[in-house]
PDB file of C-alpha atoms and ligand atoms in Angstrom:
ATOM      1  CA  ALA D  26     -11.808 -30.346  52.521  1.00  0.00           C
ATOM      2  CA  LYS D  27     -15.331 -28.733  53.333  1.00  0.00           C
ATOM      3  CA  GLU D  28     -13.352 -25.336  54.091  1.00  0.00           C
ATOM      4  CA  LYS D  29     -11.323 -25.578  51.134  1.00  0.00           C
ATOM      5  CA  GLY D  30     -14.359 -25.925  48.917  1.00  0.00           C
ATOM      6  CA  LYS D  31     -16.412 -23.277  50.151  1.00  0.00           C
ATOM      7  CA  ASN D  32     -13.807 -20.843  49.507  1.00  0.00           C
ATOM      8  CA  LYS D  33     -13.069 -22.081  46.206  1.00  0.00           C
ATOM      9  CA  TYR D  34     -16.887 -21.648  45.562  1.00  0.00           C
ATOM     10  CA  GLU D  35     -16.729 -18.060  47.033  1.00  0.00           C
ATOM     11  CA  LEU D  36     -13.841 -17.128  44.471  1.00  0.00           C
ATOM     12  CA  CYS D  37     -16.207 -17.912  41.853  1.00  0.00           C
ATOM     13  CA  THR D  38     -18.301 -14.613  42.077  1.00  0.00           C
ATOM     14  CA  PRO D  39     -21.276 -13.598  39.656  1.00  0.00           C
ATOM     15  CA  ALA D  40     -19.007 -11.066  38.051  1.00  0.00           C
ATOM     16  CA  LEU D  41     -15.807 -13.374  37.604  1.00  0.00           C
ATOM     17  CA  LYS D  42     -18.679 -16.101  36.161  1.00  0.00           C
ATOM     18  CA  ASP D  43     -19.858 -13.007  33.885  1.00  0.00           C
ATOM     19  CA  SER D  44     -16.382 -12.043  32.787  1.00  0.00           C
ATOM     20  CA  LEU D  45     -15.697 -16.237  32.177  1.00  0.00           C
ATOM     21  CA  VAL D  46     -18.739 -16.413  29.979  1.00  0.00           C
ATOM     22  CA  LYS D  47     -17.549 -13.501  28.151  1.00  0.00           C
ATOM     23  CA  GLU D  48     -14.290 -14.639  27.486  1.00  0.00           C
ATOM     24  CA  MET D  49     -15.515 -18.082  26.600  1.00  0.00           C
ATOM     25  CA  LYS D  50     -17.842 -16.456  23.837  1.00  0.00           C
ATOM     26  CA  ILE D  51     -14.876 -14.370  22.481  1.00  0.00           C
ATOM     27  CA  THR D  52     -12.767 -17.428  22.385  1.00  0.00           C
ATOM     28  CA  ASN D  53     -15.369 -19.604  20.544  1.00  0.00           C
ATOM     29  CA  SER D  54     -16.002 -16.895  17.955  1.00  0.00           C
ATOM     30  CA  LEU D  55     -12.227 -15.828  17.322  1.00  0.00           C
ATOM     31  CA  TYR D  56     -11.537 -19.213  15.911  1.00  0.00           C
ATOM     32  CA  GLN D  57     -13.827 -18.058  13.082  1.00  0.00           C
ATOM     33  CA  ALA D  58     -13.111 -13.894  13.096  1.00  0.00           C
ATOM     34  CA  LEU D  59     -10.470 -14.601  10.506  1.00  0.00           C
ATOM     35  CA  GLU D  60     -12.342 -16.655   8.209  1.00  0.00           C
ATOM     36  CA  ARG D  61     -15.195 -14.608   8.214  1.00  0.00           C
ATOM     37  CA  ASP D  62     -13.255 -11.736   7.298  1.00  0.00           C
ATOM     38  CA  GLU D  63     -14.457  -9.861  10.968  1.00  0.00           C
ATOM     39  CA  LEU D  64     -10.889  -8.390  11.578  1.00  0.00           C
ATOM     40  CA  GLU D  65      -9.643  -5.037  10.264  1.00  0.00           C
ATOM     41  CA  LEU D  66      -6.850  -2.788  10.935  1.00  0.00           C
ATOM     42  CA  TYR D  67      -7.429   0.934  11.985  1.00  0.00           C
ATOM     43  CA  TYR D  68      -4.491   2.977  11.565  1.00  0.00           C
ATOM     44  CA  GLN D  69      -2.992   5.954  13.842  1.00  0.00           C
ATOM     45  CA  PRO D  70      -0.761   8.554  12.486  1.00  0.00           C
ATOM     46  CA  GLN D  71       2.321   9.511  13.791  1.00  0.00           C
ATOM     47  CA  LEU D  72       3.754  13.106  13.641  1.00  0.00           C
ATOM     48  CA  ASN D  73       6.659  15.073  13.285  1.00  0.00           C
ATOM     49  CA  ILE D  74       6.408  17.290  16.100  1.00  0.00           C
ATOM     50  CA  LEU D  75       7.820  20.482  14.313  1.00  0.00           C
ATOM     51  CA  SER D  76       6.364  20.373  11.145  1.00  0.00           C
ATOM     52  CA  GLY D  77       3.364  18.499  11.971  1.00  0.00           C
ATOM     53  CA  GLU D  78       3.721  16.502   9.006  1.00  0.00           C
ATOM     54  CA  ILE D  79       2.473  12.815   9.022  1.00  0.00           C
ATOM     55  CA  ILE D  80       5.285  10.829   9.106  1.00  0.00           C
ATOM     56  CA  GLY D  81       4.157   7.187   9.888  1.00  0.00           C
ATOM     57  CA  LEU D  82       1.661   4.997  10.723  1.00  0.00           C
ATOM     58  CA  GLU D  83       0.382   2.397  13.379  1.00  0.00           C
ATOM     59  CA  ALA D  84      -1.500  -0.619  12.495  1.00  0.00           C
ATOM     60  CA  LEU D  85      -4.016  -1.316  15.528  1.00  0.00           C
ATOM     61  CA  ILE D  86      -6.081  -3.996  15.170  1.00  0.00           C
ATOM     62  CA  ARG D  87     -10.242  -4.200  15.326  1.00  0.00           C
ATOM     63  CA  TRP D  88     -12.572  -7.009  15.510  1.00  0.00           C
ATOM     64  CA  ASN D  89     -15.960  -6.155  14.221  1.00  0.00           C
ATOM     65  CA  HIS D  90     -17.979  -8.862  16.010  1.00  0.00           C
ATOM     66  CA  PRO D  91     -21.320  -9.856  14.941  1.00  0.00           C
ATOM     67  CA  GLU D  92     -23.102  -9.340  18.278  1.00  0.00           C
ATOM     68  CA  LEU D  93     -20.525  -7.547  20.220  1.00  0.00           C
ATOM     69  CA  GLY D  94     -19.770  -4.641  17.958  1.00  0.00           C
ATOM     70  CA  ILE D  95     -16.350  -3.523  17.444  1.00  0.00           C
ATOM     71  CA  VAL D  96     -14.048  -5.263  20.049  1.00  0.00           C
ATOM     72  CA  SER D  97     -10.664  -3.857  21.216  1.00  0.00           C
ATOM     73  CA  PRO D  98      -7.499  -5.646  20.853  1.00  0.00           C
ATOM     74  CA  GLY D  99      -7.271  -5.401  25.121  1.00  0.00           C
ATOM     75  CA  ASP D 100     -10.165  -7.655  25.188  1.00  0.00           C
ATOM     76  CA  PHE D 101      -9.024 -10.424  22.888  1.00  0.00           C
ATOM     77  CA  ILE D 102      -5.340 -10.394  22.142  1.00  0.00           C
ATOM     78  CA  PHE D 103      -4.570 -11.854  25.352  1.00  0.00           C
ATOM     79  CA  ILE D 104      -6.979 -14.805  24.381  1.00  0.00           C
ATOM     80  CA  ALA D 105      -5.246 -15.088  20.775  1.00  0.00           C
ATOM     81  CA  GLU D 106      -2.217 -15.467  22.629  1.00  0.00           C
ATOM     82  CA  LYS D 107      -3.544 -18.375  24.815  1.00  0.00           C
ATOM     83  CA  THR D 108      -4.993 -20.132  22.167  1.00  0.00           C
ATOM     84  CA  GLY D 109      -2.239 -19.929  19.712  1.00  0.00           C
ATOM     85  CA  LEU D 110      -4.221 -17.931  17.273  1.00  0.00           C
ATOM     86  CA  ILE D 111      -2.024 -14.777  17.517  1.00  0.00           C
ATOM     87  CA  LEU D 112      -0.083 -16.357  14.976  1.00  0.00           C
ATOM     88  CA  PRO D 113      -2.638 -16.704  11.872  1.00  0.00           C
ATOM     89  CA  ILE D 114      -3.775 -13.548  13.196  1.00  0.00           C
ATOM     90  CA  GLY D 115      -0.313 -11.985  13.587  1.00  0.00           C
ATOM     91  CA  GLU D 116       0.537 -12.898  10.171  1.00  0.00           C
ATOM     92  CA  TRP D 117      -2.580 -11.748   8.585  1.00  0.00           C
ATOM     93  CA  VAL D 118      -1.787  -8.147  10.428  1.00  0.00           C
ATOM     94  CA  LEU D 119       1.820  -8.067   8.741  1.00  0.00           C
ATOM     95  CA  ARG D 120      -0.129  -9.330   5.446  1.00  0.00           C
ATOM     96  CA  THR D 121      -2.605  -6.405   5.445  1.00  0.00           C
ATOM     97  CA  ALA D 122      -0.796  -3.687   6.703  1.00  0.00           C
ATOM     98  CA  CYS D 123       1.859  -4.290   4.313  1.00  0.00           C
ATOM     99  CA  ILE D 124      -0.651  -4.412   1.591  1.00  0.00           C
ATOM    100  CA  GLN D 125      -2.420  -1.379   2.082  1.00  0.00           C
ATOM    101  CA  ASN D 126       1.005   0.587   2.823  1.00  0.00           C
ATOM    102  CA  LYS D 127       1.942  -0.663  -0.611  1.00  0.00           C
ATOM    103  CA  LYS D 128      -1.556   0.386  -2.369  1.00  0.00           C
ATOM    104  CA  TRP D 129      -1.170   3.793  -0.964  1.00  0.00           C
ATOM    105  CA  GLN D 130       2.541   4.382  -1.830  1.00  0.00           C
ATOM    106  CA  ASP D 131       1.454   3.410  -5.421  1.00  0.00           C
ATOM    107  CA  GLU D 132      -1.474   5.644  -5.341  1.00  0.00           C
ATOM    108  CA  GLY D 133       0.311   8.336  -4.359  1.00  0.00           C
ATOM    109  CA  ILE D 134      -1.813   8.841  -1.183  1.00  0.00           C
ATOM    110  CA  LEU D 135       1.200   8.729   1.354  1.00  0.00           C
ATOM    111  CA  ASN D 136       4.498   7.615   1.302  1.00  0.00           C
ATOM    112  CA  VAL D 137       5.660   6.493   4.991  1.00  0.00           C
ATOM    113  CA  PRO D 138       6.741   3.967   7.523  1.00  0.00           C
ATOM    114  CA  ILE D 139       4.083   1.479   8.807  1.00  0.00           C
ATOM    115  CA  ALA D 140       4.425  -0.273  12.192  1.00  0.00           C
ATOM    116  CA  ILE D 141       2.491  -3.141  13.553  1.00  0.00           C
ATOM    117  CA  ASN D 142       2.802  -4.599  16.890  1.00  0.00           C
ATOM    118  CA  LEU D 143       3.794  -8.210  17.676  1.00  0.00           C
ATOM    119  CA  SER D 144       3.316 -10.656  20.489  1.00  0.00           C
ATOM    120  CA  VAL D 145       6.330 -12.657  22.273  1.00  0.00           C
ATOM    121  CA  ASN D 146       4.362 -15.649  20.853  1.00  0.00           C
ATOM    122  CA  GLN D 147       5.347 -14.839  17.492  1.00  0.00           C
ATOM    123  CA  PHE D 148       9.071 -15.151  18.522  1.00  0.00           C
ATOM    124  CA  GLN D 149       8.358 -18.621  20.177  1.00  0.00           C
ATOM    125  CA  ASN D 150       8.705 -21.642  18.011  1.00  0.00           C
ATOM    126  CA  THR D 151       8.048 -19.806  15.018  1.00  0.00           C
ATOM    127  CA  GLN D 152      10.054 -18.631  11.621  1.00  0.00           C
ATOM    128  CA  ILE D 153       9.374 -15.126  12.368  1.00  0.00           C
ATOM    129  CA  VAL D 154      11.986 -14.176  10.110  1.00  0.00           C
ATOM    130  CA  GLU D 155      10.984 -16.403   7.404  1.00  0.00           C
ATOM    131  CA  MET D 156       7.271 -15.175   7.679  1.00  0.00           C
ATOM    132  CA  ILE D 157       8.411 -11.530   7.334  1.00  0.00           C
ATOM    133  CA  THR D 158      10.618 -12.076   4.430  1.00  0.00           C
ATOM    134  CA  LYS D 159       8.241 -14.244   2.660  1.00  0.00           C
ATOM    135  CA  ILE D 160       5.446 -11.537   3.064  1.00  0.00           C
ATOM    136  CA  LEU D 161       7.374  -8.355   1.932  1.00  0.00           C
ATOM    137  CA  LYS D 162       8.534 -10.395  -1.077  1.00  0.00           C
ATOM    138  CA  GLU D 163       4.776 -10.909  -1.648  1.00  0.00           C
ATOM    139  CA  THR D 164       3.430  -7.698  -1.160  1.00  0.00           C
ATOM    140  CA  GLN D 165       6.347  -5.836  -2.655  1.00  0.00           C
ATOM    141  CA  LEU D 166       6.877  -3.064   0.147  1.00  0.00           C
ATOM    142  CA  ASP D 167      10.148  -1.898   0.654  1.00  0.00           C
ATOM    143  CA  PRO D 168      11.184  -3.428   3.951  1.00  0.00           C
ATOM    144  CA  ASN D 169      12.426   0.480   4.697  1.00  0.00           C
ATOM    145  CA  ASP D 170       8.808   0.964   5.130  1.00  0.00           C
ATOM    146  CA  LEU D 171       7.949  -1.661   7.696  1.00  0.00           C
ATOM    147  CA  GLU D 172       8.495  -1.116  11.380  1.00  0.00           C
ATOM    148  CA  LEU D 173       8.162  -3.612  14.338  1.00  0.00           C
ATOM    149  CA  GLU D 174       6.818  -2.763  17.717  1.00  0.00           C
ATOM    150  CA  ILE D 175       8.094  -4.689  20.345  1.00  0.00           C
ATOM    151  CA  THR D 176       7.517  -4.622  24.317  1.00  0.00           C
ATOM    152  CA  GLU D 177      10.566  -5.037  26.834  1.00  0.00           C
ATOM    153  CA  ASN D 178       8.532  -7.882  28.301  1.00  0.00           C
ATOM    154  CA  ILE D 179       8.913  -9.651  24.963  1.00  0.00           C
ATOM    155  CA  ILE D 180      12.877  -8.606  24.587  1.00  0.00           C
ATOM    156  CA  MET D 181      13.075  -9.743  28.222  1.00  0.00           C
ATOM    157  CA  LYS D 182      11.591 -13.157  27.764  1.00  0.00           C
ATOM    158  CA  GLU D 183      12.951 -14.276  24.619  1.00  0.00           C
ATOM    159  CA  THR D 184      16.387 -12.035  24.236  1.00  0.00           C
ATOM    160  CA  GLU D 185      18.775 -14.329  22.611  1.00  0.00           C
ATOM    161  CA  TYR D 186      16.368 -15.257  19.598  1.00  0.00           C
ATOM    162  CA  ILE D 187      14.888 -11.971  19.146  1.00  0.00           C
ATOM    163  CA  ILE D 188      18.355 -10.413  18.870  1.00  0.00           C
ATOM    164  CA  GLU D 189      19.331 -13.251  16.511  1.00  0.00           C
ATOM    165  CA  SER D 190      16.042 -12.635  14.786  1.00  0.00           C
ATOM    166  CA  LEU D 191      15.868  -8.720  14.683  1.00  0.00           C
ATOM    167  CA  LYS D 192      19.471  -8.653  13.660  1.00  0.00           C
ATOM    168  CA  LYS D 193      18.396 -10.732  10.384  1.00  0.00           C
ATOM    169  CA  LEU D 194      15.687  -7.930   9.533  1.00  0.00           C
ATOM    170  CA  LYS D 195      17.507  -5.202  10.138  1.00  0.00           C
ATOM    171  CA  GLN D 196      20.142  -6.287   7.430  1.00  0.00           C
ATOM    172  CA  LEU D 197      16.731  -6.427   5.067  1.00  0.00           C
ATOM    173  CA  GLY D 198      16.020  -2.816   6.024  1.00  0.00           C
ATOM    174  CA  VAL D 199      13.134  -3.261   8.670  1.00  0.00           C
ATOM    175  CA  LYS D 200      12.862  -1.014  11.326  1.00  0.00           C
ATOM    176  CA  VAL D 201      12.435  -1.528  15.036  1.00  0.00           C
ATOM    177  CA  ALA D 202      10.543   0.509  17.662  1.00  0.00           C
ATOM    178  CA  ILE D 203      10.372  -0.194  21.284  1.00  0.00           C
ATOM    179  CA  ASP D 204       7.017   0.226  22.444  1.00  0.00           C
ATOM    180  CA  ASP D 205       5.904   1.370  25.996  1.00  0.00           C
ATOM    181  CA  PHE D 206       9.328   2.095  26.968  1.00  0.00           C
ATOM    182  CA  GLY D 207       9.802   2.423  30.610  1.00  0.00           C
ATOM    183  CA  THR D 208       7.141   0.614  31.858  1.00  0.00           C
ATOM    184  CA  GLU D 209       8.017  -2.987  32.122  1.00  0.00           C
ATOM    185  CA  TYR D 210      10.176  -4.884  33.802  1.00  0.00           C
ATOM    186  CA  SER D 211      13.795  -5.004  31.664  1.00  0.00           C
ATOM    187  CA  SER D 212      17.304  -4.239  31.431  1.00  0.00           C
ATOM    188  CA  LEU D 213      18.492  -1.185  29.903  1.00  0.00           C
ATOM    189  CA  ASN D 214      21.366  -3.724  28.796  1.00  0.00           C
ATOM    190  CA  TYR D 215      19.479  -4.850  25.817  1.00  0.00           C
ATOM    191  CA  ILE D 216      19.763  -1.667  24.042  1.00  0.00           C
ATOM    192  CA  LYS D 217      23.102  -1.868  23.097  1.00  0.00           C
ATOM    193  CA  GLN D 218      22.564  -5.611  21.486  1.00  0.00           C
ATOM    194  CA  LEU D 219      19.505  -4.791  19.776  1.00  0.00           C
ATOM    195  CA  PRO D 220      19.107  -2.934  16.316  1.00  0.00           C
ATOM    196  CA  VAL D 221      16.748  -0.436  17.850  1.00  0.00           C
ATOM    197  CA  ASP D 222      16.026   2.589  15.718  1.00  0.00           C
ATOM    198  CA  LYS D 223      13.236   4.394  18.036  1.00  0.00           C
ATOM    199  CA  ILE D 224      11.831   4.597  21.283  1.00  0.00           C
ATOM    200  CA  LYS D 225       8.124   5.036  22.340  1.00  0.00           C
ATOM    201  CA  ILE D 226       7.525   6.716  25.187  1.00  0.00           C
ATOM    202  CA  ALA D 227       4.535   5.633  27.125  1.00  0.00           C
ATOM    203  CA  MET D 228       1.528   7.047  27.658  1.00  0.00           C
ATOM    204  CA  SER D 229       1.611   6.663  31.445  1.00  0.00           C
ATOM    205  CA  PHE D 230       4.301   9.128  31.707  1.00  0.00           C
ATOM    206  CA  ILE D 231       2.826  11.578  29.145  1.00  0.00           C
ATOM    207  CA  TRP D 232      -0.408  11.533  30.903  1.00  0.00           C
ATOM    208  CA  GLY D 233       1.962  13.053  34.083  1.00  0.00           C
ATOM    209  CA  ILE D 234       2.715  16.029  32.274  1.00  0.00           C
ATOM    210  CA  ASN D 235       1.843  19.164  33.987  1.00  0.00           C
ATOM    211  CA  ILE D 236       0.734  17.111  37.058  1.00  0.00           C
ATOM    212  CA  ASN D 237       3.873  14.804  38.174  1.00  0.00           C
ATOM    213  CA  ASP D 238       7.287  16.598  37.904  1.00  0.00           C
ATOM    214  CA  LYS D 239       8.949  12.694  38.379  1.00  0.00           C
ATOM    215  CA  ASP D 240       6.585  11.813  35.114  1.00  0.00           C
ATOM    216  CA  GLU D 241       8.250  14.876  33.426  1.00  0.00           C
ATOM    217  CA  ALA D 242      11.865  13.857  34.375  1.00  0.00           C
ATOM    218  CA  ILE D 243      11.350  10.473  33.366  1.00  0.00           C
ATOM    219  CA  ILE D 244      10.416  11.805  30.001  1.00  0.00           C
ATOM    220  CA  ASN D 245      13.302  14.107  29.969  1.00  0.00           C
ATOM    221  CA  VAL D 246      15.754  10.965  30.821  1.00  0.00           C
ATOM    222  CA  ILE D 247      14.242   8.884  28.192  1.00  0.00           C
ATOM    223  CA  ILE D 248      14.614  11.674  25.399  1.00  0.00           C
ATOM    224  CA  VAL D 249      18.069  12.457  26.252  1.00  0.00           C
ATOM    225  CA  LEU D 250      19.012   8.712  26.488  1.00  0.00           C
ATOM    226  CA  ALA D 251      17.357   8.323  22.750  1.00  0.00           C
ATOM    227  CA  LYS D 252      19.024  11.365  21.535  1.00  0.00           C
ATOM    228  CA  ASN D 253      22.621   9.823  22.783  1.00  0.00           C
ATOM    229  CA  LEU D 254      22.047   6.646  21.509  1.00  0.00           C
ATOM    230  CA  GLY D 255      21.365   7.855  18.104  1.00  0.00           C
ATOM    231  CA  LEU D 256      17.620   6.633  18.228  1.00  0.00           C
ATOM    232  CA  LYS D 257      14.434   8.823  17.019  1.00  0.00           C
ATOM    233  CA  VAL D 258      11.895   8.957  19.922  1.00  0.00           C
ATOM    234  CA  ILE D 259       8.174   9.269  19.859  1.00  0.00           C
ATOM    235  CA  ALA D 260       5.761  10.460  22.663  1.00  0.00           C
ATOM    236  CA  GLU D 261       2.169   8.280  22.201  1.00  0.00           C
ATOM    237  CA  GLY D 262      -0.942   9.289  23.931  1.00  0.00           C
ATOM    238  CA  VAL D 263      -0.581  12.881  23.400  1.00  0.00           C
ATOM    239  CA  GLU D 264      -4.121  14.317  24.414  1.00  0.00           C
ATOM    240  CA  THR D 265      -3.499  17.980  24.941  1.00  0.00           C
ATOM    241  CA  ARG D 266      -1.796  20.880  24.098  1.00  0.00           C
ATOM    242  CA  GLU D 267       0.062  21.380  27.080  1.00  0.00           C
ATOM    243  CA  GLN D 268       1.451  18.035  26.857  1.00  0.00           C
ATOM    244  CA  LEU D 269       2.488  18.712  23.030  1.00  0.00           C
ATOM    245  CA  ASP D 270       4.196  21.939  24.219  1.00  0.00           C
ATOM    246  CA  PHE D 271       6.363  20.261  26.971  1.00  0.00           C
ATOM    247  CA  LEU D 272       7.415  17.509  24.472  1.00  0.00           C
ATOM    248  CA  ARG D 273       8.800  20.220  22.132  1.00  0.00           C
ATOM    249  CA  ASP D 274      10.398  21.951  24.553  1.00  0.00           C
ATOM    250  CA  GLN D 275      12.252  18.885  25.349  1.00  0.00           C
ATOM    251  CA  MET D 276      13.323  18.014  22.067  1.00  0.00           C
ATOM    252  CA  CYS D 277      10.991  14.966  21.266  1.00  0.00           C
ATOM    253  CA  ASP D 278      11.156  14.049  17.809  1.00  0.00           C
ATOM    254  CA  GLU D 279       7.623  12.739  16.844  1.00  0.00           C
ATOM    255  CA  VAL D 280       3.931  12.402  18.628  1.00  0.00           C
ATOM    256  CA  GLN D 281       1.214  10.078  18.410  1.00  0.00           C
ATOM    257  CA  GLY D 282      -2.448  10.703  19.956  1.00  0.00           C
ATOM    258  CA  TYR D 283      -5.818  11.843  20.059  1.00  0.00           C
ATOM    259  CA  TYR D 284      -4.586  15.423  19.846  1.00  0.00           C
ATOM    260  CA  TYR D 285      -4.020  15.042  16.260  1.00  0.00           C
ATOM    261  CA  TYR D 286      -5.472  12.029  15.367  1.00  0.00           C
ATOM    262  CA  LYS D 287      -7.296   8.646  16.738  1.00  0.00           C
ATOM    263  CA  PRO D 288      -7.130   5.347  15.109  1.00  0.00           C
ATOM    264  CA  MET D 289      -8.913   5.526  11.980  1.00  0.00           C
ATOM    265  CA  PRO D 290     -10.147   3.018   9.258  1.00  0.00           C
ATOM    266  CA  ALA D 291      -8.315   2.971   5.801  1.00  0.00           C
ATOM    267  CA  LYS D 292     -10.989   4.648   3.876  1.00  0.00           C
ATOM    268  CA  GLN D 293     -10.474   7.570   6.321  1.00  0.00           C
ATOM    269  CA  ILE D 294      -6.936   7.631   6.099  1.00  0.00           C
ATOM    270  CA  GLU D 295      -7.423   8.263   2.270  1.00  0.00           C
ATOM    271  CA  ALA D 296     -10.308  11.008   3.103  1.00  0.00           C
ATOM    272  CA  LEU D 297      -7.558  12.726   5.322  1.00  0.00           C
ATOM    273  CA  MET D 298      -4.799  12.577   2.806  1.00  0.00           C
ATOM    274  CA  SER D 299      -6.929  13.669  -0.010  1.00  0.00           C
ATOM    275  CA  ARG D 300      -8.098  17.005   1.805  1.00  0.00           C
TER     276      ARG D 300
HETATM  277  P1  C2E N  13      -0.214  -0.110  22.266  1.00  0.00           P
HETATM  278  O1  C2E N  13       0.535  -0.693  21.038  1.00  0.00           O
HETATM  279  O2  C2E N  13       0.359   0.627  23.003  1.00  0.00           O
HETATM  280  O3  C2E N  13      -1.169   0.986  21.315  1.00  0.00           O
HETATM  281  C1  C2E N  13      -1.548   1.968  21.735  1.00  0.00           C
HETATM  282  C2  C2E N  13      -3.121   2.210  22.238  1.00  0.00           C
HETATM  283  O4  C2E N  13      -3.088   3.678  22.553  1.00  0.00           O
HETATM  284  C3  C2E N  13      -4.032   1.974  21.145  1.00  0.00           C
HETATM  285  O5  C2E N  13      -5.228   1.087  21.793  1.00  0.00           O
HETATM  286  C4  C2E N  13      -4.404   3.280  20.859  1.00  0.00           C
HETATM  287  O6  C2E N  13      -5.771   3.214  20.104  1.00  0.00           O
HETATM  288  C5  C2E N  13      -4.474   3.975  21.897  1.00  0.00           C
HETATM  289  N1  C2E N  13      -4.036   5.092  21.970  1.00  0.00           N
HETATM  290  C6  C2E N  13      -3.735   6.228  20.959  1.00  0.00           C
HETATM  291  N2  C2E N  13      -3.430   7.462  21.071  1.00  0.00           N
HETATM  292  C7  C2E N  13      -4.184   7.743  22.378  1.00  0.00           C
HETATM  293  C8  C2E N  13      -4.212   8.665  22.819  1.00  0.00           C
HETATM  294  O7  C2E N  13      -4.005   9.921  22.665  1.00  0.00           O
HETATM  295  N3  C2E N  13      -5.065   8.695  24.401  1.00  0.00           N
HETATM  296  C9  C2E N  13      -5.550   7.301  24.561  1.00  0.00           C
HETATM  297  N4  C2E N  13      -6.211   7.564  25.911  1.00  0.00           N
HETATM  298  N5  C2E N  13      -5.274   6.176  23.674  1.00  0.00           N
HETATM  299  C10 C2E N  13      -4.624   6.453  22.700  1.00  0.00           C
HETATM  300  P2  C2E N  13      -5.869   0.314  20.878  1.00  0.00           P
HETATM  301  O8  C2E N  13      -5.988   0.114  19.527  1.00  0.00           O
HETATM  302  O9  C2E N  13      -6.791  -0.186  21.910  1.00  0.00           O
HETATM  303  O10 C2E N  13      -4.553  -1.330  21.383  1.00  0.00           O
HETATM  304  C11 C2E N  13      -4.081  -1.806  22.620  1.00  0.00           C
HETATM  305  C12 C2E N  13      -3.074  -2.579  22.554  1.00  0.00           C
HETATM  306  O11 C2E N  13      -3.315  -3.659  21.851  1.00  0.00           O
HETATM  307  C13 C2E N  13      -2.017  -2.075  21.866  1.00  0.00           C
HETATM  308  O12 C2E N  13      -1.151  -1.039  22.794  1.00  0.00           O
HETATM  309  C14 C2E N  13      -1.279  -3.270  21.489  1.00  0.00           C
HETATM  310  O13 C2E N  13      -0.247  -3.595  22.663  1.00  0.00           O
HETATM  311  C15 C2E N  13      -2.229  -4.507  21.293  1.00  0.00           C
HETATM  312  N6  C2E N  13      -2.588  -4.390  19.831  1.00  0.00           N
HETATM  313  C16 C2E N  13      -3.084  -3.330  18.970  1.00  0.00           C
HETATM  314  N7  C2E N  13      -3.050  -4.059  17.557  1.00  0.00           N
HETATM  315  C17 C2E N  13      -2.481  -5.381  17.933  1.00  0.00           C
HETATM  316  C18 C2E N  13      -1.941  -6.235  16.978  1.00  0.00           C
HETATM  317  O14 C2E N  13      -2.139  -5.981  15.646  1.00  0.00           O
HETATM  318  N8  C2E N  13      -1.014  -7.106  17.391  1.00  0.00           N
HETATM  319  C19 C2E N  13      -0.870  -7.463  18.544  1.00  0.00           C
HETATM  320  N9  C2E N  13      -0.027  -8.618  18.984  1.00  0.00           N
HETATM  321  N10 C2E N  13      -1.154  -6.556  19.322  1.00  0.00           N
HETATM  322  C20 C2E N  13      -1.724  -5.449  19.206  1.00  0.00           C
HETATM  323 CA1   CA N  14       2.262  -0.298  19.548  1.00  0.00          CA
HETATM  324 CA1   CA N  15       2.469   1.858  23.293  1.00  0.00          CA
END
């Protein structure tokens, strides 16, 4: 028993303790983030690779924490998922993105679909179809201008319910993109059953362009697969001219990444569009 106790103690290193304390702080303040209006959406443009025209936006959440400053989703989404806060936060993301996109369309600032990210929890014990239908109605955004990004992990966890839900949303006109394609545990079989519109090639492959032949081969296969299935294909995490050139040669349709634009606040999108 003594041995065990000792090992247990050693597992809790100062670094681990620090990260646990940080996580507890984040958890406590996350409960108030919504009501204190500390959450914000940033928007990252997606471009047609040939024309360079902006053809879409991805909404990415940020948290303006009173002490920590801007907290990125990587540091709090998993906590939101653990605590269940992802449900109200996810609904806020959807509503905010729809309101913003509708406003930009009405004001003639830009007229493109907006993509939001979903967590698996939003497909568990929730009425996601009803929630999305309600918000589309409430915000008057055309369902064709809303795209849902889901990962293979989400699909493999809740396959039946996701197929059923997405089919209903598809009937409304909502679009579906598979995020981080090729990086997670999955079976290609789902692609036959899901009403998918777009595949997003994961950045890890893009960053291997001109460095690793295998990444290039995988990118090539993903693009060919998408084309043969009649799906759009977008490369994310595009940072260099060389990556862009390779993707254009491979006939990738769309790109998103720091090479063109970083995710930015709504005001900056407006400044960009009025240039
Ligand atoms: P993701 O959906 O794969 O989003 C892409 C991430 O890559 C974003 O990080 C974006 O800022 C970043 N990125 C875009 N272009 C480049 C590039 O050229 N180079 C590099 N190095 N990075 C690039 P971010 O905003 O920190 O988001 C991280 C993840 O958090 C997202 O990954 C997504 O899984 C999750 N997330 C973000 N917003 C939401 C949300 O509203 N709801 C949920 N459930 N998850 C979200
Ligand atoms: Ca995404
Ligand atoms: Ca992604």
